[in-house]
mmCIF file of C-alpha atoms in Angstrom:
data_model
loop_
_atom_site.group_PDB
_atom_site.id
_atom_site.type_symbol
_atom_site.label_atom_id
_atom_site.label_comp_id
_atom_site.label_asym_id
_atom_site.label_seq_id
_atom_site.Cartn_x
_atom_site.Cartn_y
_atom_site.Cartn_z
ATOM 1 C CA UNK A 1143 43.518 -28.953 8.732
ATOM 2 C CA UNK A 1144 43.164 -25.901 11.146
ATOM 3 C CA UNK A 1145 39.896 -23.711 10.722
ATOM 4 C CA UNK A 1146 40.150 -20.384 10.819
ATOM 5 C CA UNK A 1147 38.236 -17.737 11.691
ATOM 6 C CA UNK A 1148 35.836 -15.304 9.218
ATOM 7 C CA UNK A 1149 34.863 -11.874 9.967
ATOM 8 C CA UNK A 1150 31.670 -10.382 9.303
ATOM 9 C CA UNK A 1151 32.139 -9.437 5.966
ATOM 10 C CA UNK A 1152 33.708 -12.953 4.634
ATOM 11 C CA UNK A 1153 37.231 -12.401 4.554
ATOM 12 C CA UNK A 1154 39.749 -14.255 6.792
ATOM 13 C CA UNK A 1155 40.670 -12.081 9.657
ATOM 14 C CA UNK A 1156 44.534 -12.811 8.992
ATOM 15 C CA UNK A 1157 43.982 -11.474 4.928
ATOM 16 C CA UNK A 1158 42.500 -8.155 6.228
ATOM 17 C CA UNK A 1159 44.710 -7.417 8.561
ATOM 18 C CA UNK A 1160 47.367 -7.846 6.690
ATOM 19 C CA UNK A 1161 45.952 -5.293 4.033
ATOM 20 C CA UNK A 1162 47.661 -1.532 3.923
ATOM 21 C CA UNK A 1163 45.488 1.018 6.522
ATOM 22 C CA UNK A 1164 43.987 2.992 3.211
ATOM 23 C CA UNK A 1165 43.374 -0.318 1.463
ATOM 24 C CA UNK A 1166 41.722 -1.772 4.810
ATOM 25 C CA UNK A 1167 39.224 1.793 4.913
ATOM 26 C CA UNK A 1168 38.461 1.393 1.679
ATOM 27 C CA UNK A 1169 37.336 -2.068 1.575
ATOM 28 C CA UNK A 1170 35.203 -1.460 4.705
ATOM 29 C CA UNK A 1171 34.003 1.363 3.094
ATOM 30 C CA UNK A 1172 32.905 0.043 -0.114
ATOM 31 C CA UNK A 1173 31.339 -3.384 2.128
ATOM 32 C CA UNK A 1174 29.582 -1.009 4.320
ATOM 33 C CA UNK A 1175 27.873 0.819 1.040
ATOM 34 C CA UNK A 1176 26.955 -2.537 -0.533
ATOM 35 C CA UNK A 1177 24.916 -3.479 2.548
ATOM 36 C CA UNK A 1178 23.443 -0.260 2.590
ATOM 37 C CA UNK A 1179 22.815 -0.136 -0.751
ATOM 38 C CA UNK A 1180 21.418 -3.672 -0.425
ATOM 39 C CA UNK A 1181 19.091 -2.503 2.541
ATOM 40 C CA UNK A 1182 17.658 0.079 0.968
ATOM 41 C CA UNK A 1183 16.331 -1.597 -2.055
ATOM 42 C CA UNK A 1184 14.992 -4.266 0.344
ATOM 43 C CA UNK A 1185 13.015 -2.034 2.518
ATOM 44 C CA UNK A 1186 11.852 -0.009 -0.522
ATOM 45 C CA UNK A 1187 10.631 -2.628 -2.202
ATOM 46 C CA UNK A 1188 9.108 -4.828 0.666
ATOM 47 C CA UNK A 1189 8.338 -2.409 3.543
ATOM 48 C CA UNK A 1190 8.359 1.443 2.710
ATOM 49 C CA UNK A 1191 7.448 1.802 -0.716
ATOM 50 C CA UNK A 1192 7.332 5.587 -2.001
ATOM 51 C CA UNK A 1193 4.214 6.652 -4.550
ATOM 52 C CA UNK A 1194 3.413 9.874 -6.461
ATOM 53 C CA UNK A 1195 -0.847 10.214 -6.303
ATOM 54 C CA UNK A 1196 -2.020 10.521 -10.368
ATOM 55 C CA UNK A 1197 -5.242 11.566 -10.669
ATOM 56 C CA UNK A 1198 -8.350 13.024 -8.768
ATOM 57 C CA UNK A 1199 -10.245 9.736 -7.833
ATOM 58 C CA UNK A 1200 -8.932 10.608 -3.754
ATOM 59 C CA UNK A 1201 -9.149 14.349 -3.530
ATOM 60 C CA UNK A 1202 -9.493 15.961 -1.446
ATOM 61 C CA UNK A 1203 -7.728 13.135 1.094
ATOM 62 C CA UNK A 1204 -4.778 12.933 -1.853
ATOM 63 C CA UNK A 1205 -4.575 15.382 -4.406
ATOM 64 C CA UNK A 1206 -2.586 14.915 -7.702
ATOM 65 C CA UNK A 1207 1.477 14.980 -7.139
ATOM 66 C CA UNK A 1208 0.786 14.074 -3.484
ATOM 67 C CA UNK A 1209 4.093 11.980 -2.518
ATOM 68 C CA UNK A 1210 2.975 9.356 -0.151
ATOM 69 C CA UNK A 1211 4.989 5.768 1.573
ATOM 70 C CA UNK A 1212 2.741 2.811 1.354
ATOM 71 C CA UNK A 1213 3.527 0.358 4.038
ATOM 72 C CA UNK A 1214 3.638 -3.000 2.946
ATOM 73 C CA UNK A 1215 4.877 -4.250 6.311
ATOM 74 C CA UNK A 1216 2.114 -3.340 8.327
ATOM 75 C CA UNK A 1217 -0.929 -5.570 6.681
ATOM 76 C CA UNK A 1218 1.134 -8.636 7.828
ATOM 77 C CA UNK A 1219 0.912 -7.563 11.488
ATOM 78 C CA UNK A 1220 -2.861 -6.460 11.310
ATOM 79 C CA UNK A 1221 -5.357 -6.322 9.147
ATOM 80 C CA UNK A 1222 -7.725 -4.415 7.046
ATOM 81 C CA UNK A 1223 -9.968 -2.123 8.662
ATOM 82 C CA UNK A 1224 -13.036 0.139 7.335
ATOM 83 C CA UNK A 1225 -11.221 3.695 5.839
ATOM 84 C CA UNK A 1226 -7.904 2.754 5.652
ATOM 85 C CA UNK A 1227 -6.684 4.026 1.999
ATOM 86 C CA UNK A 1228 -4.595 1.595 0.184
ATOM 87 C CA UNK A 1229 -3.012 0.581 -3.088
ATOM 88 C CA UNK A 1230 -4.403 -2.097 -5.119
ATOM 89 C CA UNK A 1231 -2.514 -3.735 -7.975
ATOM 90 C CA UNK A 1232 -4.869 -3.718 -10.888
ATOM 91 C CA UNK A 1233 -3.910 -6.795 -12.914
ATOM 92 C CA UNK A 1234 -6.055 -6.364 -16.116
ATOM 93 C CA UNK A 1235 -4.741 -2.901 -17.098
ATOM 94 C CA UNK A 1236 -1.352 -3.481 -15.363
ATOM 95 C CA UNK A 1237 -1.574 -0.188 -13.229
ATOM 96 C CA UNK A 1238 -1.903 0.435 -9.549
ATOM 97 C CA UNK A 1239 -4.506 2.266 -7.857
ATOM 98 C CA UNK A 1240 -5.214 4.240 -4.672
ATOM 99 C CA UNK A 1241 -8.593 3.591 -2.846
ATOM 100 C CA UNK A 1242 -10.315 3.524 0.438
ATOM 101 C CA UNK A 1243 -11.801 0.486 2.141
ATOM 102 C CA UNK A 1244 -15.216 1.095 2.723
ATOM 103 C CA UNK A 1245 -16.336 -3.053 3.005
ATOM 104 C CA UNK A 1246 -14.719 -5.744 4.906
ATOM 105 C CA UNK A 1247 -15.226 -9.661 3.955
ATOM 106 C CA UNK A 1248 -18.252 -10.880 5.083
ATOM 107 C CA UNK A 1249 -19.800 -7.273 4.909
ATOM 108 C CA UNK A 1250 -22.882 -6.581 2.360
ATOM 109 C CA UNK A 1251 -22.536 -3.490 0.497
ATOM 110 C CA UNK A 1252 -25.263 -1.657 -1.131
ATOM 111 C CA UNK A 1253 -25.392 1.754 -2.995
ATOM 112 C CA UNK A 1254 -28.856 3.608 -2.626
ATOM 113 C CA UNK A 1255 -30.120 7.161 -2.740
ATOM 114 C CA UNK A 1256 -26.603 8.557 -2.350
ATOM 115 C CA UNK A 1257 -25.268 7.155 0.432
ATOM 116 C CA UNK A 1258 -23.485 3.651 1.178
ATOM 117 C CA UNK A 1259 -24.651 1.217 3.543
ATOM 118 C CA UNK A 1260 -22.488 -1.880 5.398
ATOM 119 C CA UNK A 1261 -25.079 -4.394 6.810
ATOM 120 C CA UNK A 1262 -28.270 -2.487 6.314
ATOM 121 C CA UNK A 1263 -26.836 0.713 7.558
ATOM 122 C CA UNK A 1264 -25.500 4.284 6.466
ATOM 123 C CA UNK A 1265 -21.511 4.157 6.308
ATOM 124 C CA UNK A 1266 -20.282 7.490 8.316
ATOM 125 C CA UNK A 1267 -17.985 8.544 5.910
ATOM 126 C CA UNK A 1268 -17.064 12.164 7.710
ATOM 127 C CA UNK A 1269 -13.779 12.078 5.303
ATOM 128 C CA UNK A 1270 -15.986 12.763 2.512
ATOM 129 C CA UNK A 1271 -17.068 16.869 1.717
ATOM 130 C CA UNK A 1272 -20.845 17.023 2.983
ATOM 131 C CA UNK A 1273 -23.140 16.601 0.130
ATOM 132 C CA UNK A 1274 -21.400 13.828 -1.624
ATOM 133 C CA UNK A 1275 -23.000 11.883 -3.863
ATOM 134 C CA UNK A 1276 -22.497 8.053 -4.108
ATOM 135 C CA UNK A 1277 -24.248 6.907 -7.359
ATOM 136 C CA UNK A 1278 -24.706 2.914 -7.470
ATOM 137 C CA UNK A 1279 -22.988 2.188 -11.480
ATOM 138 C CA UNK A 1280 -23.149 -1.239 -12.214
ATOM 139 C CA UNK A 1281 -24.377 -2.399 -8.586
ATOM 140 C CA UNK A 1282 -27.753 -0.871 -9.081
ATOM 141 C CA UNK A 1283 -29.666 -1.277 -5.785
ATOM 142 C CA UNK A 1284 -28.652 -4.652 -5.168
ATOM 143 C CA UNK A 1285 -27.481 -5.662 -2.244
ATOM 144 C CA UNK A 1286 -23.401 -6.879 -3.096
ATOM 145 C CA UNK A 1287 -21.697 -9.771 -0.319
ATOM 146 C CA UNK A 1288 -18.552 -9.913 -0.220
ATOM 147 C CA UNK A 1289 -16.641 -13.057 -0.306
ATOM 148 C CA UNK A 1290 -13.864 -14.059 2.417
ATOM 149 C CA UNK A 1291 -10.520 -12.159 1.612
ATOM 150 C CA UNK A 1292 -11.929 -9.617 -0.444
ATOM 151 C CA UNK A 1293 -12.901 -5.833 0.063
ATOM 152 C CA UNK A 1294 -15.193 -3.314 -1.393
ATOM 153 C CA UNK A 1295 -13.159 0.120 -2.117
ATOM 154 C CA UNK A 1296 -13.781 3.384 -3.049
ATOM 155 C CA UNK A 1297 -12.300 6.755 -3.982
ATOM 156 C CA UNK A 1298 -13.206 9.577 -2.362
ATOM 157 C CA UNK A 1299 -14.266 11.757 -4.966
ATOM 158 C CA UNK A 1300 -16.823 9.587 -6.221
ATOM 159 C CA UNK A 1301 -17.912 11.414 -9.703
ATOM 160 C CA UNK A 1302 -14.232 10.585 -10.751
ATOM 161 C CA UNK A 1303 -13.174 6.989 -9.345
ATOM 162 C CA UNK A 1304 -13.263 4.064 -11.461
ATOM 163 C CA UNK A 1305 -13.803 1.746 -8.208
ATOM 164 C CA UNK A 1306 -15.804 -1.572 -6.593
ATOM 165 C CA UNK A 1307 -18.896 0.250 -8.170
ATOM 166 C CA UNK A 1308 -17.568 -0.744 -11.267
ATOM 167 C CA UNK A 1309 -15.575 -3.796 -11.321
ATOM 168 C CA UNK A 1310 -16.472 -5.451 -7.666
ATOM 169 C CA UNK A 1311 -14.698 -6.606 -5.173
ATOM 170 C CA UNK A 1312 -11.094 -6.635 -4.806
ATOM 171 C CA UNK A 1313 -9.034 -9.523 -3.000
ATOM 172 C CA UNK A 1314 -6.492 -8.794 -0.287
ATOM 173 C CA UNK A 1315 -3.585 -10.514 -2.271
ATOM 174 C CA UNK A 1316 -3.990 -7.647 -4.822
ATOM 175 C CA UNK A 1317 -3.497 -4.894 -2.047
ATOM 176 C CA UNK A 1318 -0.094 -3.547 -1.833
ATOM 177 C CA UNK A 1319 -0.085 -1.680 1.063
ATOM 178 C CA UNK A 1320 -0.984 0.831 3.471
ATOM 179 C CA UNK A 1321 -1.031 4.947 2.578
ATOM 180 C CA UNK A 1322 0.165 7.056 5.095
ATOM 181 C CA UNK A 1323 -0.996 10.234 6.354
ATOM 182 C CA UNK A 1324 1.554 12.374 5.803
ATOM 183 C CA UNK A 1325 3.127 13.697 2.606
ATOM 184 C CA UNK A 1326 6.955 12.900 1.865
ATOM 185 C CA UNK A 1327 6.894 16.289 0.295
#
């Protein structure tokens, strides 16, 4: 028995070429828009995924309606660092969120007199409006470590973001992604 020879889209190379010209372009055609339609879906859902903003917890770095692409590529080539703004999958209320790392694992957080500190020292946070408050909520004035894998994140406009003040720490397999700078639309 004699092998024969399959073309990139699956089909014996004797069966398509024996197919009428308009038959032949319009297989092609519909192949070509399956893989594309295939591709697409795959690098939306696993690479460049596009979000609307709701809410004002990130104003005035992402305002309400704000169209952004969160890369979910990216955090596998490098990892977290201090101010990036992510999105975290919030498993108890089944939502997602948009935040900004402010502490790293190993890091200890505390809230006091306003202002954050990472490892006994003020956090320069020049993306925040001058004067901004940070009030401590459920931390208090302790002192929070954070374990390995896990961050401490906040929203930007801090009277309005239900954040790490409030329920902790977050862990890295419940970030999404990366926000980028620049609006869709």
């Amino acid at each position: 028995m004699e092998l024969q020879e399959l073309d990139v889209i699956g089909i014996k190379r004797g069966r398509l070429g024996q197919m009428k010209p308009e038959t032949r372009k319009g297989y092609i055609l519909l192949c070509a828009l399956l893989w594309s339609a295939i591709t697409f879906l795959l690098l939306q859902h696993f690479v460049l995924t596009p979000v609307v903003v709701e809410g004002q917890s990130m104003t005035p770095a992402l305002k309400p309606g704000d169209c952004r692409l969160v890369n979910c590529w990216l955090p596998l080539f490098r990892s977290y660092h201090r101010g990036d703004i992510v999105v975290i999958r919030d498993r108890k209320k089944q939502e997602l969120m948009v935040k900004r790392i402010v502490g790293l694992p190993s890091d200890c957080v505390q809230v006091r007199r306003g202002l954050v500190y990472i490892n006994g020292r003020p956090l320069n946070e020049a993306y925040l409006p001058s004067q901004t408050y940070t009030e401590p909520r459920k931390l208090g004035n302790q002192t929070f470590q954070i374990d390995r894998n896990c961050f401490f994140v906040l929203g930007d406009n801090r009277s309005a973001s239900d954040d790490s003040r409030s329920y902790g720490e977050v862990n890295r397999a419940d970030l999404l992604g990366l926000i980028s700078q620049r609006r869709l639309f």
